[in-house]
Coordinates of C-alpha atoms in Angstrom, one line a residue:
M1 CA 117.5 111.2 87.5
N2 CA 120.2 108.7 86.2
P3 CA 121.5 107.1 89.4
R4 CA 124.2 105.2 87.5
S5 CA 125.7 108.5 86.2
R6 CA 129.2 109.1 87.4
G7 CA 129.4 112.7 86.7
P8 CA 130.2 115.4 89.2
H9 CA 126.5 115.6 90.5
A10 CA 126.1 111.8 91.1
A11 CA 127.9 111.5 94.4
R12 CA 130.9 109.9 92.6
I13 CA 133.4 108.7 95.2
T14 CA 136.4 110.9 94.8
S15 CA 137.9 110.4 98.2
L16 CA 137.1 107.2 100.0
A17 CA 138.6 108.5 103.2
S18 CA 136.5 111.7 103.2
L19 CA 133.3 109.8 102.9
V20 CA 134.3 107.4 105.6
V21 CA 134.8 110.6 107.8
I22 CA 131.4 112.0 106.9
A23 CA 129.7 108.7 107.6
A24 CA 131.4 108.4 111.0
L25 CA 130.2 111.9 111.9
A26 CA 126.7 110.9 111.0
G27 CA 126.7 108.8 114.0
A28 CA 124.7 106.0 112.4
S29 CA 125.1 102.5 114.0
A30 CA 126.5 99.8 111.7
L31 CA 125.4 96.2 111.2
R32 CA 128.0 93.6 111.9
L33 CA 129.2 92.6 108.4
K34 CA 131.7 90.4 107.0
A35 CA 133.4 91.0 103.8
H36 CA 133.7 88.2 101.3
P37 CA 137.0 88.8 99.6
T38 CA 137.9 87.0 96.4
Q39 CA 141.2 87.0 94.5
E40 CA 139.9 89.5 92.0
A41 CA 136.7 90.8 93.3
P42 CA 134.2 91.9 90.6
R43 CA 133.2 95.4 90.4
N44 CA 130.7 96.6 93.1
V45 CA 127.6 98.8 92.8
L46 CA 127.3 100.9 95.9
Y47 CA 123.9 102.3 97.0
L48 CA 124.5 105.2 99.5
H49 CA 122.7 107.6 101.6
G50 CA 119.3 105.8 101.6
R51 CA 116.7 104.8 104.3
I52 CA 117.0 101.1 103.7
Y53 CA 114.4 98.9 105.4
T54 CA 116.1 95.5 105.4
N55 CA 113.2 93.4 106.7
D56 CA 115.6 91.8 109.0
P57 CA 114.1 92.0 112.6
Q58 CA 117.6 92.0 114.1
H59 CA 118.9 94.9 112.0
P60 CA 116.0 96.6 110.4
W61 CA 117.7 99.8 109.0
A62 CA 120.8 100.5 107.0
Q63 CA 122.3 103.5 105.1
A64 CA 124.1 101.8 102.3
M65 CA 124.6 98.5 100.6
A66 CA 127.0 97.0 98.0
I67 CA 125.8 94.7 95.4
R68 CA 128.1 92.1 93.7
D69 CA 127.2 89.4 91.3
G70 CA 123.5 90.0 91.8
K71 CA 123.7 89.4 95.6
I72 CA 124.2 91.8 98.6
A73 CA 127.8 91.9 99.5
C74 CA 127.5 94.4 102.2
I75 CA 124.9 96.3 104.0
G76 CA 124.9 98.7 107.0
A77 CA 126.3 102.1 107.8
I78 CA 128.0 104.0 105.0
A79 CA 131.5 104.0 106.5
Q80 CA 131.4 100.2 107.1
V81 CA 130.1 99.5 103.6
L82 CA 132.8 101.6 101.9
T83 CA 135.5 100.1 104.1
E84 CA 134.6 96.5 103.6
C85 CA 133.2 96.5 100.1
A86 CA 134.8 99.4 98.2
A87 CA 138.3 99.5 99.6
G88 CA 140.7 99.0 96.7
E89 CA 138.5 100.2 94.1
A90 CA 139.5 103.5 92.6
H91 CA 136.1 104.5 91.2
P92 CA 133.3 102.2 92.3
E93 CA 130.0 102.6 90.6
T94 CA 127.7 104.5 93.0
V95 CA 124.0 105.2 93.2
E96 CA 123.0 108.2 95.3
L97 CA 119.7 107.4 97.0
H98 CA 119.1 110.9 98.5
E99 CA 117.5 109.3 101.6
K100 CA 114.8 107.6 99.5
F101 CA 113.1 104.5 101.1
V102 CA 114.5 101.2 99.9
M103 CA 112.9 97.8 100.8
P104 CA 113.1 94.2 99.6
G105 CA 111.2 93.4 96.4
F106 CA 107.7 92.0 96.8
N107 CA 107.2 88.2 96.4
D108 CA 103.7 87.6 95.2
A109 CA 102.7 84.3 96.5
H110 CA 99.8 83.6 94.2
M111 CA 99.4 84.8 90.7
H112 CA 98.2 83.6 87.2
L113 CA 100.6 85.1 84.8
G114 CA 99.5 83.2 81.8
S115 CA 95.8 84.3 82.3
A116 CA 97.0 87.9 82.8
G117 CA 98.9 87.6 79.5
E118 CA 95.8 86.4 77.7
G119 CA 93.8 89.2 79.3
M120 CA 96.3 91.7 78.0
L121 CA 95.3 90.7 74.4
S122 CA 91.6 90.2 75.0
V123 CA 88.5 92.2 76.1
R124 CA 89.4 93.8 79.4
L125 CA 86.3 94.1 81.5
Y126 CA 87.9 95.2 84.8
G127 CA 86.0 98.1 86.2
A128 CA 83.0 97.7 83.9
A129 CA 80.2 99.4 86.0
S130 CA 77.2 97.7 84.4
I131 CA 76.1 95.1 81.9
E132 CA 75.6 97.8 79.4
E133 CA 79.4 98.9 79.8
L134 CA 80.4 95.2 79.4
K135 CA 78.3 95.1 76.1
Q136 CA 80.0 98.3 74.9
R137 CA 83.4 97.0 75.4
L138 CA 82.4 93.6 73.7
A139 CA 80.9 95.5 70.8
A140 CA 84.3 97.4 70.4
S141 CA 86.1 94.1 70.2
V142 CA 83.6 92.6 67.8
A143 CA 84.6 95.4 65.4
T144 CA 88.1 94.2 65.3
H145 CA 87.3 90.6 64.7
K146 CA 86.1 88.6 61.6
P147 CA 82.8 86.7 61.9
G148 CA 83.4 83.3 63.4
E149 CA 86.6 84.4 65.3
W150 CA 86.4 83.6 69.0
I151 CA 86.4 86.7 71.4
T152 CA 87.5 86.2 75.0
G153 CA 87.6 88.6 77.9
A154 CA 87.9 88.7 81.6
G155 CA 87.3 90.9 84.6
W156 CA 83.6 91.5 84.9
D157 CA 82.2 91.7 88.4
H158 CA 78.4 91.7 88.8
T159 CA 78.6 92.5 92.5
V160 CA 79.4 96.1 91.5
W161 CA 76.4 96.4 88.9
P162 CA 73.2 98.1 89.9
E163 CA 71.2 94.8 89.5
K164 CA 73.9 92.5 90.8
Q165 CA 73.0 89.7 88.6
F166 CA 75.0 87.4 86.3
P167 CA 75.1 88.3 82.7
N168 CA 73.6 85.8 80.2
K169 CA 74.0 84.6 76.6
W170 CA 71.2 86.7 75.3
E171 CA 72.9 89.9 76.4
L172 CA 76.1 88.8 74.7
D173 CA 74.2 87.8 71.6
D174 CA 72.8 91.3 71.3
V175 CA 76.3 92.7 70.2
A176 CA 78.2 89.5 69.2
P177 CA 75.7 87.2 67.3
K178 CA 78.4 86.0 64.7
N179 CA 81.3 85.5 67.0
P180 CA 81.7 82.8 69.8
V181 CA 82.3 84.7 73.0
L182 CA 83.5 83.5 76.4
L183 CA 83.9 86.2 79.2
T184 CA 85.3 85.2 82.5
Q185 CA 84.2 86.8 85.8
I186 CA 86.9 88.6 88.0
T187 CA 87.2 85.5 90.3
G188 CA 87.9 83.3 87.4
H189 CA 85.4 80.8 88.9
V190 CA 82.4 81.5 86.5
A191 CA 82.1 82.6 82.9
V192 CA 79.4 83.5 80.5
A193 CA 79.3 82.2 76.9
N194 CA 77.0 83.4 74.1
S195 CA 74.8 81.2 72.0
L196 CA 77.3 80.6 69.3
A197 CA 80.0 79.5 71.7
L198 CA 77.5 77.1 73.5
K199 CA 76.6 75.6 70.0
L200 CA 80.2 75.1 69.1
A201 CA 80.8 73.4 72.5
E202 CA 77.8 71.1 71.6
L203 CA 75.9 72.1 74.8
S204 CA 72.2 71.9 74.9
N205 CA 69.5 72.3 77.5
S206 CA 69.7 68.6 78.2
S207 CA 73.6 68.5 78.7
P208 CA 74.4 67.1 82.1
N209 CA 76.5 69.1 84.7
P210 CA 80.2 67.9 84.6
P211 CA 81.5 66.6 87.9
G212 CA 82.5 69.6 90.0
G213 CA 80.8 72.2 87.7
E214 CA 77.4 73.6 86.9
L215 CA 75.7 74.7 83.6
E216 CA 73.1 77.3 84.8
H217 CA 69.5 77.1 83.5
D218 CA 66.8 79.6 83.7
A219 CA 63.2 78.8 85.2
A220 CA 62.1 77.4 81.8
G221 CA 65.1 75.0 81.8
E222 CA 67.1 76.8 79.1
L223 CA 70.9 77.4 79.3
T224 CA 71.6 80.9 80.4
G225 CA 75.3 80.8 79.2
M226 CA 76.6 81.0 82.8
L227 CA 79.2 78.3 83.4
K228 CA 80.1 77.7 87.0
E229 CA 83.6 76.4 88.0
G230 CA 86.4 75.0 86.0
P231 CA 84.9 71.8 84.7
A232 CA 81.9 73.6 83.2
M233 CA 83.9 76.4 81.8
E234 CA 86.4 73.8 80.2
L235 CA 83.5 72.5 78.1
V236 CA 83.7 75.8 76.2
R237 CA 87.3 76.7 76.6
V238 CA 88.5 73.4 74.9
R239 CA 87.0 74.8 71.7
I240 CA 89.0 78.0 71.7
P241 CA 92.2 77.9 69.6
D242 CA 95.3 78.1 71.6
P243 CA 97.2 81.4 71.2
T244 CA 100.2 81.3 68.9
A245 CA 103.6 81.3 70.5
E246 CA 104.1 85.0 69.4
Q247 CA 100.7 85.9 71.0
R248 CA 101.6 84.2 74.2
R249 CA 105.0 85.9 74.4
R250 CA 103.5 89.3 73.6
G251 CA 100.9 89.1 76.4
I252 CA 103.6 87.7 79.0
V253 CA 105.9 90.6 78.1
L254 CA 103.2 93.1 78.9
V255 CA 102.6 91.3 82.1
L256 CA 106.2 91.3 83.2
A257 CA 106.3 95.0 82.6
D258 CA 103.3 95.4 84.9
L259 CA 105.0 93.4 87.6
A260 CA 108.2 95.3 87.4
K261 CA 106.4 98.7 87.6
N262 CA 104.6 97.6 90.7
G263 CA 107.7 96.2 92.5
V264 CA 107.1 92.5 92.2
T265 CA 110.4 90.9 92.0
S266 CA 109.3 87.2 92.5
A267 CA 106.0 85.5 91.4
Q268 CA 104.6 82.2 92.4
D269 CA 102.5 81.3 89.3
N270 CA 99.8 78.9 88.4
S271 CA 99.6 78.9 84.5
A272 CA 99.8 76.4 81.7
W273 CA 103.0 74.4 80.8
D274 CA 103.2 76.3 77.6
D275 CA 103.5 79.5 79.5
F276 CA 106.4 78.1 81.5
R277 CA 108.1 77.3 78.3
A278 CA 107.6 80.9 77.1
Y279 CA 109.1 82.1 80.4
K280 CA 112.1 79.8 79.6
L281 CA 112.6 81.3 76.2
L282 CA 112.5 84.8 77.7
K283 CA 114.9 83.7 80.4
D284 CA 117.3 82.4 77.6
D285 CA 117.1 85.5 75.8
G286 CA 117.9 87.5 79.0
K287 CA 114.5 89.1 79.2
L288 CA 113.0 87.6 82.2
T289 CA 112.6 90.4 84.8
V290 CA 111.0 88.5 87.7
R291 CA 111.8 85.3 89.4
I292 CA 109.2 82.6 88.8
T293 CA 108.3 79.5 90.6
E294 CA 105.8 77.6 88.5
W295 CA 103.1 75.5 90.2
L296 CA 102.0 72.1 88.5
H297 CA 98.5 70.9 88.2
F298 CA 97.8 68.5 91.1
A299 CA 95.2 66.4 89.2
D300 CA 97.4 65.6 86.3
P301 CA 98.8 62.0 86.1
L302 CA 101.7 61.6 88.5
N303 CA 104.1 60.6 85.7
D304 CA 103.4 63.8 83.9
L305 CA 104.0 65.8 86.9
Q306 CA 107.3 64.1 87.5
N307 CA 108.4 64.8 83.8
E308 CA 107.5 68.5 84.2
R309 CA 109.4 68.8 87.4
A310 CA 112.4 67.1 85.7
E311 CA 112.1 69.4 82.6
G312 CA 111.5 72.6 84.6
G313 CA 114.0 71.9 87.5
T314 CA 113.6 72.9 91.1
T315 CA 116.8 74.9 91.8
D316 CA 117.3 77.7 89.2
P317 CA 117.2 81.1 90.9
W318 CA 115.2 82.7 88.1
L319 CA 112.8 79.9 86.9
K320 CA 111.8 76.6 88.4
T321 CA 108.9 74.3 89.3
G322 CA 107.3 74.2 92.7
A323 CA 104.1 73.0 94.3
L324 CA 101.2 71.2 93.0
K325 CA 98.0 73.3 92.9
F326 CA 94.5 72.1 93.3
V327 CA 91.2 74.0 93.3
T328 CA 89.0 72.3 95.9
D329 CA 86.0 74.8 95.6
G330 CA 84.7 77.9 93.9
A331 CA 84.5 81.5 95.0
L332 CA 82.4 83.4 97.5
G333 CA 81.1 86.0 95.1
S334 CA 79.6 83.4 92.8
R335 CA 78.3 81.3 95.8
T336 CA 80.3 78.3 94.6
A337 CA 82.6 78.3 97.5
A338 CA 82.0 75.1 99.5
M339 CA 80.4 76.0 102.8
L340 CA 79.5 73.7 105.8
E341 CA 75.9 75.3 105.9
P342 CA 73.9 76.9 103.2
Y343 CA 74.6 80.6 102.2
S344 CA 72.8 83.1 104.2
D345 CA 71.4 84.9 101.1
D346 CA 70.6 81.7 99.2
A347 CA 69.5 78.7 101.2
K348 CA 69.3 76.6 98.1
T349 CA 73.0 76.2 97.8
S350 CA 76.1 75.6 100.0
G351 CA 78.6 75.8 97.1
I352 CA 80.6 73.3 95.1
L353 CA 83.2 70.9 96.2
I354 CA 85.3 70.1 93.1
M355 CA 86.5 66.6 94.1
E356 CA 85.2 64.1 96.6
P357 CA 87.3 64.2 99.9
D358 CA 88.3 60.5 99.9
K359 CA 89.6 60.7 96.2
L360 CA 91.5 63.9 97.1
K361 CA 93.0 62.4 100.1
S362 CA 94.3 59.4 98.0
L363 CA 95.8 61.5 95.4
A364 CA 97.5 63.8 98.0
I365 CA 99.1 60.9 99.8
E366 CA 100.4 59.6 96.4
R367 CA 101.8 63.0 95.4
D368 CA 103.3 63.9 98.7
K369 CA 105.1 60.5 98.8
A370 CA 106.6 61.5 95.5
G371 CA 108.1 64.6 97.2
F372 CA 105.8 67.3 96.0
Q373 CA 104.5 70.3 98.0
L374 CA 100.7 70.6 98.0
N375 CA 98.8 73.9 97.5
F376 CA 95.0 73.7 97.8
H377 CA 92.8 76.7 96.9
A378 CA 90.0 76.7 99.5
I379 CA 87.5 79.6 100.0
G380 CA 84.6 78.2 102.0
D381 CA 84.8 76.8 105.5
R382 CA 84.0 73.4 104.3
A383 CA 86.7 73.5 101.6
N384 CA 89.2 74.6 104.2
R385 CA 88.2 71.8 106.6
V386 CA 88.7 69.3 103.8
A387 CA 92.1 70.6 102.9
L388 CA 93.2 70.5 106.6
D389 CA 91.8 67.0 106.9
V390 CA 93.6 65.9 103.9
F391 CA 97.0 67.4 105.0
E392 CA 96.6 65.8 108.4
A393 CA 96.0 62.4 106.7
V394 CA 98.9 62.9 104.4
A395 CA 101.3 63.5 107.4
K396 CA 99.9 60.4 109.1
A397 CA 100.4 58.2 106.1
N398 CA 103.8 59.3 104.9
G399 CA 105.4 60.4 108.2
P400 CA 107.1 63.7 109.2
R401 CA 109.0 65.9 106.9
D402 CA 109.2 69.7 106.1
R403 CA 106.2 69.9 103.7
R404 CA 105.1 73.4 103.9
D405 CA 101.6 72.5 102.6
R406 CA 99.6 75.6 101.8
I407 CA 96.0 76.7 101.7
E408 CA 95.5 79.3 99.1
H409 CA 93.1 82.0 100.0
A410 CA 92.0 80.4 103.4
Q411 CA 89.1 82.9 103.1
V412 CA 86.4 81.6 105.4
I413 CA 87.4 79.3 108.3
A414 CA 85.3 77.8 110.9
P415 CA 86.5 78.8 114.4
E416 CA 87.6 75.4 115.5
D417 CA 89.7 75.0 112.4
L418 CA 91.7 78.2 112.8
P419 CA 94.2 76.7 115.3
R420 CA 94.8 73.7 113.0
F421 CA 96.9 75.8 110.6
A422 CA 99.6 76.2 113.1
K423 CA 99.2 72.7 114.5
L424 CA 99.6 71.1 111.1
K425 CA 102.3 73.6 109.9
V426 CA 100.0 74.6 107.0
I427 CA 100.9 78.0 105.5
A428 CA 97.9 80.4 105.0
S429 CA 98.5 82.0 101.5
M430 CA 96.2 85.0 101.5
Q431 CA 95.3 88.0 99.4
P432 CA 94.5 91.0 101.6
S433 CA 93.1 92.9 98.6
H434 CA 90.3 90.3 98.2
Q435 CA 89.0 91.6 101.6
T436 CA 88.8 95.1 100.2
N437 CA 86.5 94.1 97.5
D438 CA 84.5 91.4 99.3
M439 CA 83.6 93.4 102.3
R440 CA 80.7 95.1 100.5
W441 CA 78.7 91.9 100.2
A442 CA 80.6 89.1 102.2
E443 CA 78.6 89.4 105.4
S444 CA 75.3 89.1 103.4
R445 CA 76.6 85.9 101.8
I446 CA 77.5 84.1 104.9
G447 CA 76.0 86.0 107.9
P448 CA 77.5 87.8 111.0
D449 CA 78.7 84.7 112.8
R450 CA 80.7 83.0 109.9
I451 CA 82.1 86.3 108.9
K452 CA 84.2 86.3 112.1
G453 CA 86.4 83.6 110.5
A454 CA 86.8 85.4 107.2
Y455 CA 90.0 86.9 106.0
A456 CA 91.3 86.3 109.5
W457 CA 95.0 86.9 109.0
A458 CA 95.5 88.4 112.5
T459 CA 93.9 85.3 114.2
L460 CA 96.0 83.0 112.1
E461 CA 99.2 84.8 112.8
K462 CA 98.5 85.0 116.5
S463 CA 97.9 81.2 116.6
G464 CA 101.3 80.6 115.2
A465 CA 100.5 80.0 111.6
R466 CA 102.8 81.4 108.8
L467 CA 101.4 83.9 106.4
A468 CA 102.3 84.4 102.7
F469 CA 100.6 87.3 100.9
G470 CA 99.9 87.9 97.2
T471 CA 97.3 89.5 94.9
D472 CA 95.8 86.6 92.8
Y473 CA 96.6 88.8 89.8
P474 CA 94.8 89.2 87.4
V475 CA 91.8 88.7 89.7
E476 CA 93.0 91.7 91.6
V477 CA 95.4 94.4 90.3
V478 CA 99.0 93.5 90.9
S479 CA 99.8 96.4 93.2
P480 CA 101.1 95.2 96.6
F481 CA 100.5 98.6 98.0
R482 CA 96.8 98.1 97.8
G483 CA 97.3 94.9 99.7
L484 CA 99.3 96.6 102.4
Y485 CA 96.6 99.2 102.8
A486 CA 93.9 96.4 103.1
C487 CA 96.1 94.6 105.6
V488 CA 96.7 97.5 107.9
T489 CA 93.3 99.3 107.7
R490 CA 90.6 96.8 106.5
Q491 CA 89.0 99.8 104.8
L492 CA 87.9 100.8 101.4
P493 CA 90.1 103.4 99.7
N494 CA 87.9 106.2 100.8
G495 CA 88.6 105.3 104.5
T496 CA 85.3 103.5 105.3
P497 CA 84.1 102.0 107.4
A498 CA 85.6 104.0 110.3
G499 CA 87.9 101.9 112.3
G500 CA 87.9 99.1 109.6
W501 CA 85.8 96.2 108.7
Q502 CA 86.3 93.3 111.4
P503 CA 89.1 95.5 112.7
Q504 CA 90.2 92.7 115.1
E505 CA 91.9 91.2 112.1
K506 CA 94.3 94.0 111.3
I507 CA 98.0 93.4 111.6
S508 CA 101.0 95.7 111.7
L509 CA 102.7 97.2 108.6
E510 CA 105.9 95.3 109.6
D511 CA 104.0 92.0 109.7
C512 CA 102.1 92.8 106.4
I513 CA 105.5 93.5 104.7
R514 CA 107.0 90.2 106.1
A515 CA 104.0 88.3 104.7
Y516 CA 104.6 89.9 101.2
T517 CA 108.4 89.2 101.3
S518 CA 110.0 86.8 103.6
G519 CA 106.8 85.0 104.4
S520 CA 106.2 84.4 100.7
A521 CA 109.9 83.2 100.4
Y522 CA 109.4 80.7 103.1
A523 CA 106.3 79.4 101.4
E524 CA 108.5 78.4 98.4
F525 CA 111.4 77.1 100.4
E526 CA 113.4 80.3 99.4
E527 CA 114.1 81.7 102.9
G528 CA 117.6 82.9 103.3
K529 CA 117.7 83.7 99.6
K530 CA 115.2 86.5 99.2
G531 CA 112.8 88.6 101.1
E532 CA 115.3 90.4 103.3
L533 CA 118.1 92.7 102.5
K534 CA 121.0 90.7 104.1
I535 CA 124.5 89.6 102.9
G536 CA 124.2 86.8 100.6
E537 CA 120.6 87.3 99.6
Y538 CA 119.6 88.2 96.1
A539 CA 119.8 91.9 95.3
D540 CA 116.0 92.2 94.7
F541 CA 114.8 95.6 96.0
L542 CA 112.9 98.7 95.4
I543 CA 113.3 102.4 95.6
L544 CA 109.9 104.0 96.5
S545 CA 108.4 107.5 96.4
N546 CA 107.2 107.3 100.0
D547 CA 108.7 106.0 103.2
L548 CA 106.0 103.5 104.1
T549 CA 107.0 103.6 107.8
K550 CA 106.4 107.4 107.9
V551 CA 103.3 108.1 105.9
P552 CA 99.6 107.3 106.9
P553 CA 98.1 104.2 105.4
S554 CA 96.1 106.3 103.0
Q555 CA 99.3 107.1 101.2
Y556 CA 100.3 103.5 100.6
V557 CA 98.1 103.3 97.5
K558 CA 99.6 106.5 96.1
T559 CA 103.1 105.1 96.6
E560 CA 105.1 104.9 93.3
V561 CA 108.0 102.5 92.5
L562 CA 110.9 104.6 91.4
K563 CA 113.2 101.7 90.6
T564 CA 112.9 97.9 90.7
V565 CA 116.1 95.9 90.9
V566 CA 116.2 92.2 90.5
G567 CA 119.5 90.3 90.9
G568 CA 121.3 93.7 90.9
R569 CA 119.8 94.6 87.5
T570 CA 117.4 97.5 87.0
V571 CA 114.3 96.0 85.4
Y572 CA 112.1 99.2 85.9
E573 CA 112.8 102.9 86.4
K574 CA 110.1 105.5 86.5
P575 CA 110.5 107.9 83.6

């Protein structure tokens, strides 16, 4: 289908009056709209005969909309849109929707586009079902590299392997003895290096743990190659040559195509500054297909952060800087998430807190005073409490303002801390698809009592907290439909467990969509600009194969994006 075709079969408007009559006979109620006339109005693009879910609670449905200059000029019943936004144009461009479901584009509130780009060009270990499969994929990559060249990869998940154990350097050495190797786990919080990589990083059995990280040793005291948390992984990563500008761009272009195909029209990104500059070049070339808000690194010197904010700007609708991101703890799967009590399945550890709370508080007060929004990654209940305590101290020290501080993941929260999100106006930026993967082992990690405060988006929402949803791509696949399914059902794709896992935390499809669209927009100070299909908001929307409001949840994950439109421009169309 070519919906921009203006041939005889593309619902070309040959008679404005006749279409108005047809629309009136349809008896559909219209939204109250106001035209925005100009002296010489630019050409409209009209989308007609659709089932348009506006995400506006006051007027949730429409039949048609008109796009002008990348924004929505009119939306409502067909007759009204034609009258107010097509009158005077002899042959307005039209797209016949054929009653397809249309909705706002997804705004992914938490992504790592730079890492995803690197992953596109490295060993892809997502879905590897065993250590043997990991080794097979690594061996295939070794065959394409010269001896001595670094090999990197990401996506392995030991929790799905039969033995459920971390890999080690000896297993990597079996297939890659002459190449330094670093393979990152799916959470991004642990990685495994082979012996040559450890040697190049000048790490030995006597090397001390870096603050906030851990070098794993076996019972004999020898390094296993497992590196836990960013400070430990960084000891090896600093030895890896940076990708060339062309490699970086190539990976990012592949990632942007993945986003467009999955209906993501806005991305809130945590990547390197060189990635931001790559996005800028793509934007200047007219090839940026998603709106990006780039987070800066909280722990960097304040002067550097202010310089990056000045360079990247804060107002461009396509590319700007946003909040400061800090990782307070690790991940539940690797038992590095900071817990108030030891893990139920390993009493020797309660996780890793990356920075001492008093130092974190001092830095947060300074950066908040400089006008930055703060985003703290927090998985464990201790990390969430520390983050909330810091935000409370910041508000007390610097006085009231519209901060919109955020906790990224908000994964395990002590019962007494759940109401504090609403009280402190802290946004819970969560990823429903994490719950889908983690339900297989999460309760064994932290026990039946603490699990009640895990992935608790319904409890948070009912308490008055604002939700913003994302995927943590590439930790999870970028598809928002998988997140919608998890949000509504709290089940695995096969429909188990019956009734859902911790079913009291389910929320409605409407609330899930809002968290993925207008909720995410609010979390980046973009409400009123995107997230709803309303007059004056960006024309960022999707045409889908399924009407999500009519199909059972099992069909969400089978839904295909037929077209993705950003700023009125089609950036993806299903072949």
